[in-house]
Structures are given as C-alpha cells and as structure tokens.
Amino acid sequence: VEASIPEPQREAWLKNQASGFKGKDQFEKEVVRHVETTLARSMFNCDETAAYAATSLAFRDRLVIEWNRTQQRQTFADSKRVYYLSLEFLMGRALDNAMLNIGEKEVAKSGLSELGFRVEDIIQQEHDAALGNGGLGRLAACFLDSLASLNFPAWGYGLRYRYGIFKQEIIDGYQVEVPDYWLDFNPWEFPRHDVTVDIQFYGNVNKTTDDSGKVTAHWEGGETVRAVAYDVPIPGYATPSTNNLRLWSSQAASGEFDFQKFNSGDYESSVGDQQRAETISAVLYPNDNLDRGKELRLKQQYFWVAASLYDIVRRFKKSKRPWREFPDQVAIQLNDTHPTLAIVELQRILIDLEGLDWDDAWNIVQQTFSYTNHTVLPEALEKWSVGLVQHLLPRHLQIIYDINLFFLQMVERNFPKDREMLSRVSIIEESQPKMVRMAYLAIVGSHKVNGVAELHSDLIRTTIFKDFVTIFGPDKFVNVTNGITPRRWLHQANPGLSSLIASKAGDPEHYLKDLTLLNKIELSVNDPAFRKAWAEVKLANKQRLADYIKSTTGIVVSPKALFDVQVKRIHEYKRQQMNIFGVIFRYLKLKSMSPEERKKVLPRVSIFGGKAAPGYWMAKQIIHLINSVGSVVNNDPDIGDALKVIFLEDYNVSKAEIIIPASDISEHISTAGTEASGTSNMKFVLNGGLIIGTCDGANIEITREIGEENIFLFGNLAEDVDDLRHKNTYGDHKIDPSLDKVFNVIQSGTFGNAQDFQGMVSAVREHGDFYLVSDDFHSYLETQELVDKSYADQELWITKCITSVARMGFFSSDRCINEYAEEIWNVEPLQPDTNNGVGKGE
Ligand code: GPU
C-alpha cells in the first residue's frame, strides 16, 4: 500500500497508461524496437532466435497490460478465488497460444512476413515449458486455460524447476536421458524478487502454556530456505482476463549465519549452503504414476505448499475479514496428494500462529480444501515414513497425529462394532516403518474428493476409498470427468480442421467457447464438398507428420497409409508391449504372404512415442523392443510400404500438436480399470481420428457420446480383472496361441538378442501376466483386423470421423472447470467489463 501513488499524481499515470501494439504496423514497430533496444541487435544481426525473442516481447507487453488489469479487478472485487495447487504444469509453448488467445495471429503472420520471417518458424524457436510428466501435468495446463477463458479469479501455484522433464534421445534403440535446461531465455516469466517467503525445515517443537492454561506449540530452530515467486501470465481465449501462474524458486535465505561463515573465510561451505537451497527446485521428479518416497521430493512438496499458503493467507488478510470467512474467499484444489501437506500447514497456521481453537480451525480447513485423485494403482499412492516427516517437519507430524486421533475417535463413535475399520482407515499405517497415508489425509481434510472419469470415480468409491464413503457418506465423493482445451488441441494444433469446422459451426470465438456447438457439423456429414475438404485436411496433416518423420528419422512413410498412433508415457499398464506384439504378429503375417497378396494389404504406419521413467527397467525394455522391431521391419525389402514402425524421440506437448492431428487410429489400450481417464483419447477424437481402446477411463464416456459404432472397443472388462489375475497366477495360465508365436519369434533372435526382451516375455508367460496382455490379445488382433476393414471403406470411415468430432463437445475442459466451480469450489466468474479497477486502490 505504501508503494501506491498518491491521488494527485495519478492523473499523470492514467494519461500515460501503457498499451500494447494494435494492428500490423504497430506490431512491426514493437518487434523492431525490441530487436534494436531490448536485444541490442539490428537488421544485420537478427536471426530467428532474435525474431522469436522480439515477437514474444511484443506479445508479452500486450499480455502484461491485461494481466495487471485482471489482477486489479480481482483485488477490487475481492470475491472468492480458486487456487490450483499442482506439482506439475505441462504448458508447452506460450507464443502461439498467446497469439491465438489474444486473437492476433494473423497480424503477427503478416507483420513477421514483412520483416522477413515466417510465423511458423518463429513459433518453433520456443523451448517447451515441460514442467510435468504426462496427463496429470497437462490437465493442470488445460485447466489454467479454461479458468482464464471463463474469467474465473484463479491462480495456479507450482514449482519453478530449473530442469523440466528430461529430453529423450534414442541411441542404438535405447532411451538416453538428457537434461532439459529451459530457462536460458524465458520471456514468459516475471521474477518477483519482492515476493519471497522463508520456509523452515527440521528443528524442534516446544510448547508453552499461558495464564489461562492454553498450550501453544512453537516450531523452532532448523534451517530456512527462501522461496522467490516467478509469475507467468495465462491469457484467456477471446477475453481480456489474464490469470497468474505463480511458480516458486528456492534460494538460500540470507541470514547472519551465512555472512559469518563467509566473513570468517568459510567461503566454500557458504556456497555449499546456497547450492543445497537451490537444489529444492532444481529438478522435476520424472516418475509418472509412481511414488518413490525420496526426502528431496518431500522437501519440494512442503517448500511449495508452505510458500503458496503463506501467499494465499496474506492475500486473505488484506481484506480484514474474520477467519471463519476464509472458505468463502478461498477454494484450494489439491492436484493429487502431492500438496496434501497444505491441509496440515493451514491447520498449523490457524492454531499455532493465529491462535484459533482446533475445531474452529479444522472446520475452516475442511471447507477450504478439495482433492482430486488420479489413480488407483497402489504403487502410485503416496506414503511418507513417519520418521522422515518427524525429522523434516516435526510440528506437522504432531498435527497429523492429532488429525488422525480426532478422526479415529469419530469413526469409533459412529462404527463401534467394526474394530477392524480403525486400522483400515487410519492415516498412519502401522507397518514397519510406520507410514503416513497421504490420500487418507487428503480425504479427511477435504470437503470433496473427485475422480477424473465415471469408471474411475466408481472404482475409488467401491475399492480404495470404500470405507471413507461409509464414514463420510456418498456425497463427499464426486466425479468430474476430465476435459481438454479446444483452443490448443483443436484451433492451435489443427488450424485446417478448425477453419473447416468454423465454416459450419460459426465463428471460432463461439464454438471454441461452447464446444457443444460442434454438433452443427453433423448436419453436413453427407455434404460431398464438406467431406472432400475433411479428407484433404487429414491428408495435409498426415503429410506434415510424414515430413517430420522423414526429417527426424530419415524414414519415408506414405501419407496414404493408415497412421496408427500410440503416444503417452511408457508404462506396463498402458500396454505399449501389447501394441508392439501386435505389430510383430502383423509382420509375421505379411512375411507369410505372397508378393501379390501383400500388394493388396492396406499399408500401415505404427507410430510410437513416449518417455520411460529413468529407473523403470521394463518400460525401457519396451522402448528397446519397439526400436528393434522398427529396424528389422523398416529395412525388410519384402515388406516395403506395407508396414513401417516409427518411434518418435522426445514426445512432448509441441510434438503432440503435430502428431495428434495426423492420426487415423490411436491406441488407448490400458488394462481395464487402470487408466483413470486418459486425456489424449479426447484430443485424438477431437482431431478427426478414431480410437482402438479398452473399456477403461474416459474411453467409456467417449463411446457414450459418439456412439459405439464409431469406436473400436475390445478386451476384458474392469469387473473381470481380479478373477483373471487370480486365474493367471493360481489356475492354469494358457498363453494366447498368436502371442505364443510372437514370443517364439522374439526368442529366436529375429529382433536382436532375445535376452534383451526376456523380461517382457516372462512377465506374461511366467509371472502371472498382471496386465492381462495374453487375455486381451486375441480380441485386440481381431479388432485391429476390423480397423483395417473399416478403413478400406473410406466413405464410411469419414462419416465416423465427422460424426465423432460433432459429438465431442462434452470433453472441453470448460465444461469440466464449470463443474468444479459449481459442485466443489462454489466460485463465480468475474466478468472483465464490470470494473477494470484502475485507480481504485492497489
Ligand atoms: N496421471 Br497418479 C499422471 O499423468 N501421472 C500420475 O502420476 C498420476 C496420474 C494421469 C492418469 O494416469 C490419467 O489417466 C489421467 O487422465 C491424468 O492423470 C489426468 O487426470
């Protein structure tokens, strides 16, 4: 407030308000100005990197102005805000997105062209912001786009990793990890060196009693690390609203201690302290759907959560409301259990620092938080050892024990006959060593818990969280089916299809904000001109991918072939191994044919992409097999164009934008009941591709929306998985004969040293086939045959594609965010035209 300009001087400010470029001429002027001043270059020294930098800065200026206005408007309105806490934000590139969301891409295109550049080349200079592993992180990014586009007063809070997800190189068929240093030049972040929070770790707890007998805990000693805010503007689509993503970076807290070390000549250890502090936000943990229980990861979690809560509480306190109104002003969504310590931290702030009673504080906490679960896989459910929590966060462990005590007392009162219930639902697992079950803590501390697709939400209610449904009642557990932003995943990734759709569904500014308007294109499903244009768009997208494949792998693929795509993190439950076994089966079949027969076969390109966690041995074996099969098949003169197998290196968001629009069929083939939702399934269908998939996650709802005649479903159902696993382990486990053939060929050394793939084979043959690859293989092959037959009838195929796209409106992340807003957060949008807040206070 002290920094605020006094009333009499404000006129000078208002008169001189900054404004970004308007129109092409001003855009060019701004680009040249940034080249010549900000970058200190000239037209004799301006490569694409510099043009990218200057273009980004010109757009950034535009964004910042609306961003400031949005923040002022939100401060002035002082209405309830949403805080989305996520350890991952898989943002991808920002420039193209900013151009399209602001609605100035055409201006940029013609302006850049006059300055001697192609907008596509400039966009490609940008390094992806890859602060996430896969679906969970990308979901957070789609949510930010929707929150801004729908004008919600919302903040994202995350960590500013110096290294995002590693870059994947394939060398001799093996994955090699290379560090992703992405911060060299990042015009999209604003360091806020004035917004810092000192975060405490370790130390001990002392209790004092005042005259009235009230006991207060004091967390003392230990070490302190400083969190510095870095802010990233998030532009809404076709609205001036521009929200904030705040990422925390760790640095050494400047304390006398360090200076003493420094001055006393202990320079090395002073630098060491600094490096240790910076380690906290140095690197994203590269595991997807896996918890590894590392101390540094717990440090990351508390560091981020404590800084974010301090920020949120500070903002709340400015309005001078009583504490009980906190949940009317603040909704905090926990993206998985990673930020669960926020529950404990808020309780700590309220009872230790603000002096509230336990019960009053706990009510506030429960009304504030809600928790999204993204998996039922036991190896992904976070647990922290009591010893580790005790050591790092001694006061928090006490509070966790108290939360558990009061919770178990409540359970005991309400279910006195069920003694076993207490140990089943205890937040502390009485194992050796004892563990804190983070999902249970998240449930107990939240007012709503949601799964991310109907099947998944049913599964959490009936399996992993069953007892909690009994305890808290069914209303606490809700479903919010995931969604994707059609701005990035249709308009940006597939401009050709977007403008074709616009010719029937109306202005993109309408249908991209109300995706159900896509249904208008179904009226044109039989319009020959529309169908022809549709086929041309798909072919052009396939050509674009074929060019990319040629330039990165040297392999030539025909855009006329059926493109079969599976791109996602490599995981046994996602079953890339089943896909590659199917490819081998196809190869064997082609080999057994006469050249004449082979000519009649519909050519297929099998495209894979995805990273394996560096320590995930089986996933790395899968990558190796895919590449080995590729080098055999692609160089087999008998095969020619009939089959190509491509592994695309370093799958990430910007590559997804090229790959997804080019797909004819994509594979979403997880063992039923294991993929919580999947979101790329939605992206593929929205881009005019069909799906081969299991009855899992959002595939089921996609089927409901588009009709079962438009999807290739196969395989066992979730309800049968337990029995099949039991049979595979204890009963007689017969391997599918086609799969057996494939295994024999692998073991004969056709694809290189059989030993290299022994793990994958024996997982199915000898170790119970936990992911039911053999059980589903026959049905998978049959369904792939059906895909071939269907594709041969191009007319029917195009009808299926158009119909499917027309019916995908439900899967917009706007629908999803509106459901969260109504059912969970109880927040309302803040329309940008109500008051721009300029000159009204801070
Ligand atoms: N998911 Br848990 C991840 O990407 N990483 C994780 O660590 C966990 C879940 C995914 C689910 O696997 C996917 O099914 C879902 O669509 C996505 O989260 C978003 O909800």
PDB file of C-alpha atoms in Angstrom, residues 63 66-67 70-71 73-74 82 84 91 97 101-102 140-156 232-245 485 487 512-513 813-814 817-818 825 828-832:
ATOM      1  CA  LEU A  63      -0.403  -9.725 -22.106  1.00  0.00           C
ATOM      2  CA  GLU A  66      -4.347  -7.164 -19.395  1.00  0.00           C
ATOM      3  CA  TRP A  67      -2.731  -9.260 -16.694  1.00  0.00           C
ATOM      4  CA  THR A  70      -7.162  -8.551 -14.325  1.00  0.00           C
ATOM      5  CA  GLN A  71      -5.257  -8.655 -11.046  1.00  0.00           C
ATOM      6  CA  ARG A  73     -10.049  -6.140 -10.993  1.00  0.00           C
ATOM      7  CA  GLN A  74      -9.826  -9.263  -8.853  1.00  0.00           C
ATOM      8  CA  VAL A  82      -9.636 -20.625  -6.725  1.00  0.00           C
ATOM      9  CA  TYR A  84      -4.978 -24.816  -8.127  1.00  0.00           C
ATOM     10  CA  MET A  91       2.463 -25.953 -20.516  1.00  0.00           C
ATOM     11  CA  ASN A  97      -1.088 -19.822 -27.645  1.00  0.00           C
ATOM     12  CA  ASN A 101      -5.908 -16.422 -27.386  1.00  0.00           C
ATOM     13  CA  ILE A 102      -5.418 -12.689 -27.899  1.00  0.00           C
ATOM     14  CA  ALA A 140      -3.354 -28.690 -14.976  1.00  0.00           C
ATOM     15  CA  ALA A 141      -2.277 -26.672 -18.038  1.00  0.00           C
ATOM     16  CA  CYS A 142      -5.641 -27.183 -19.766  1.00  0.00           C
ATOM     17  CA  PHE A 143      -7.396 -26.124 -16.559  1.00  0.00           C
ATOM     18  CA  LEU A 144      -5.433 -22.865 -16.436  1.00  0.00           C
ATOM     19  CA  ASP A 145      -6.517 -22.107 -19.995  1.00  0.00           C
ATOM     20  CA  SER A 146     -10.166 -22.738 -19.144  1.00  0.00           C
ATOM     21  CA  LEU A 147     -10.075 -20.845 -15.862  1.00  0.00           C
ATOM     22  CA  ALA A 148      -8.773 -17.752 -17.658  1.00  0.00           C
ATOM     23  CA  SER A 149     -11.063 -18.187 -20.668  1.00  0.00           C
ATOM     24  CA  LEU A 150     -14.098 -18.462 -18.392  1.00  0.00           C
ATOM     25  CA  ASN A 151     -12.981 -15.400 -16.375  1.00  0.00           C
ATOM     26  CA  PHE A 152     -12.583 -17.204 -13.064  1.00  0.00           C
ATOM     27  CA  PRO A 153     -10.445 -15.426 -10.473  1.00  0.00           C
ATOM     28  CA  ALA A 154      -7.937 -18.232 -10.210  1.00  0.00           C
ATOM     29  CA  TRP A 155      -4.271 -18.796  -9.507  1.00  0.00           C
ATOM     30  CA  GLY A 156      -2.048 -21.725 -10.265  1.00  0.00           C
ATOM     31  CA  VAL A 232       3.636 -16.453 -15.607  1.00  0.00           C
ATOM     32  CA  PRO A 233       0.705 -14.736 -17.335  1.00  0.00           C
ATOM     33  CA  ILE A 234      -2.069 -17.058 -18.524  1.00  0.00           C
ATOM     34  CA  PRO A 235      -4.162 -15.454 -21.258  1.00  0.00           C
ATOM     35  CA  GLY A 236      -7.795 -16.414 -21.625  1.00  0.00           C
ATOM     36  CA  TYR A 237      -9.191 -17.031 -25.082  1.00  0.00           C
ATOM     37  CA  ALA A 238     -11.220 -14.171 -26.545  1.00  0.00           C
ATOM     38  CA  THR A 239     -11.360 -12.346 -23.221  1.00  0.00           C
ATOM     39  CA  PRO A 240      -9.039  -9.790 -21.669  1.00  0.00           C
ATOM     40  CA  SER A 241      -8.859 -11.907 -18.496  1.00  0.00           C
ATOM     41  CA  THR A 242      -5.261 -12.939 -17.892  1.00  0.00           C
ATOM     42  CA  ASN A 243      -4.608 -15.023 -14.796  1.00  0.00           C
ATOM     43  CA  ASN A 244      -1.447 -15.764 -12.888  1.00  0.00           C
ATOM     44  CA  LEU A 245       0.571 -18.931 -12.534  1.00  0.00           C
ATOM     45  CA  THR A 485      -8.815 -27.150 -24.008  1.00  0.00           C
ATOM     46  CA  ARG A 487      -8.014 -23.784 -28.061  1.00  0.00           C
ATOM     47  CA  LEU A 512     -14.277 -22.767 -29.098  1.00  0.00           C
ATOM     48  CA  LYS A 513     -16.016 -21.325 -26.040  1.00  0.00           C
ATOM     49  CA  SER A 813     -12.085 -28.519 -20.139  1.00  0.00           C
ATOM     50  CA  ASP A 814     -14.508 -25.553 -19.930  1.00  0.00           C
ATOM     51  CA  ILE A 817     -13.998 -26.394 -14.898  1.00  0.00           C
ATOM     52  CA  ASN A 818     -17.622 -25.251 -14.692  1.00  0.00           C
ATOM     53  CA  TRP A 825     -15.455 -24.610  -5.321  1.00  0.00           C
ATOM     54  CA  GLU A 828     -18.277 -17.412  -9.825  1.00  0.00           C
ATOM     55  CA  PRO A 829     -16.604 -15.852 -12.820  1.00  0.00           C
ATOM     56  CA  LEU A 830     -15.645 -12.184 -12.698  1.00  0.00           C
ATOM     57  CA  GLN A 831     -16.657 -10.573 -15.986  1.00  0.00           C
ATOM     58  CA  PRO A 832     -13.955  -8.313 -17.385  1.00  0.00           C
TER      59      PRO A 832
END
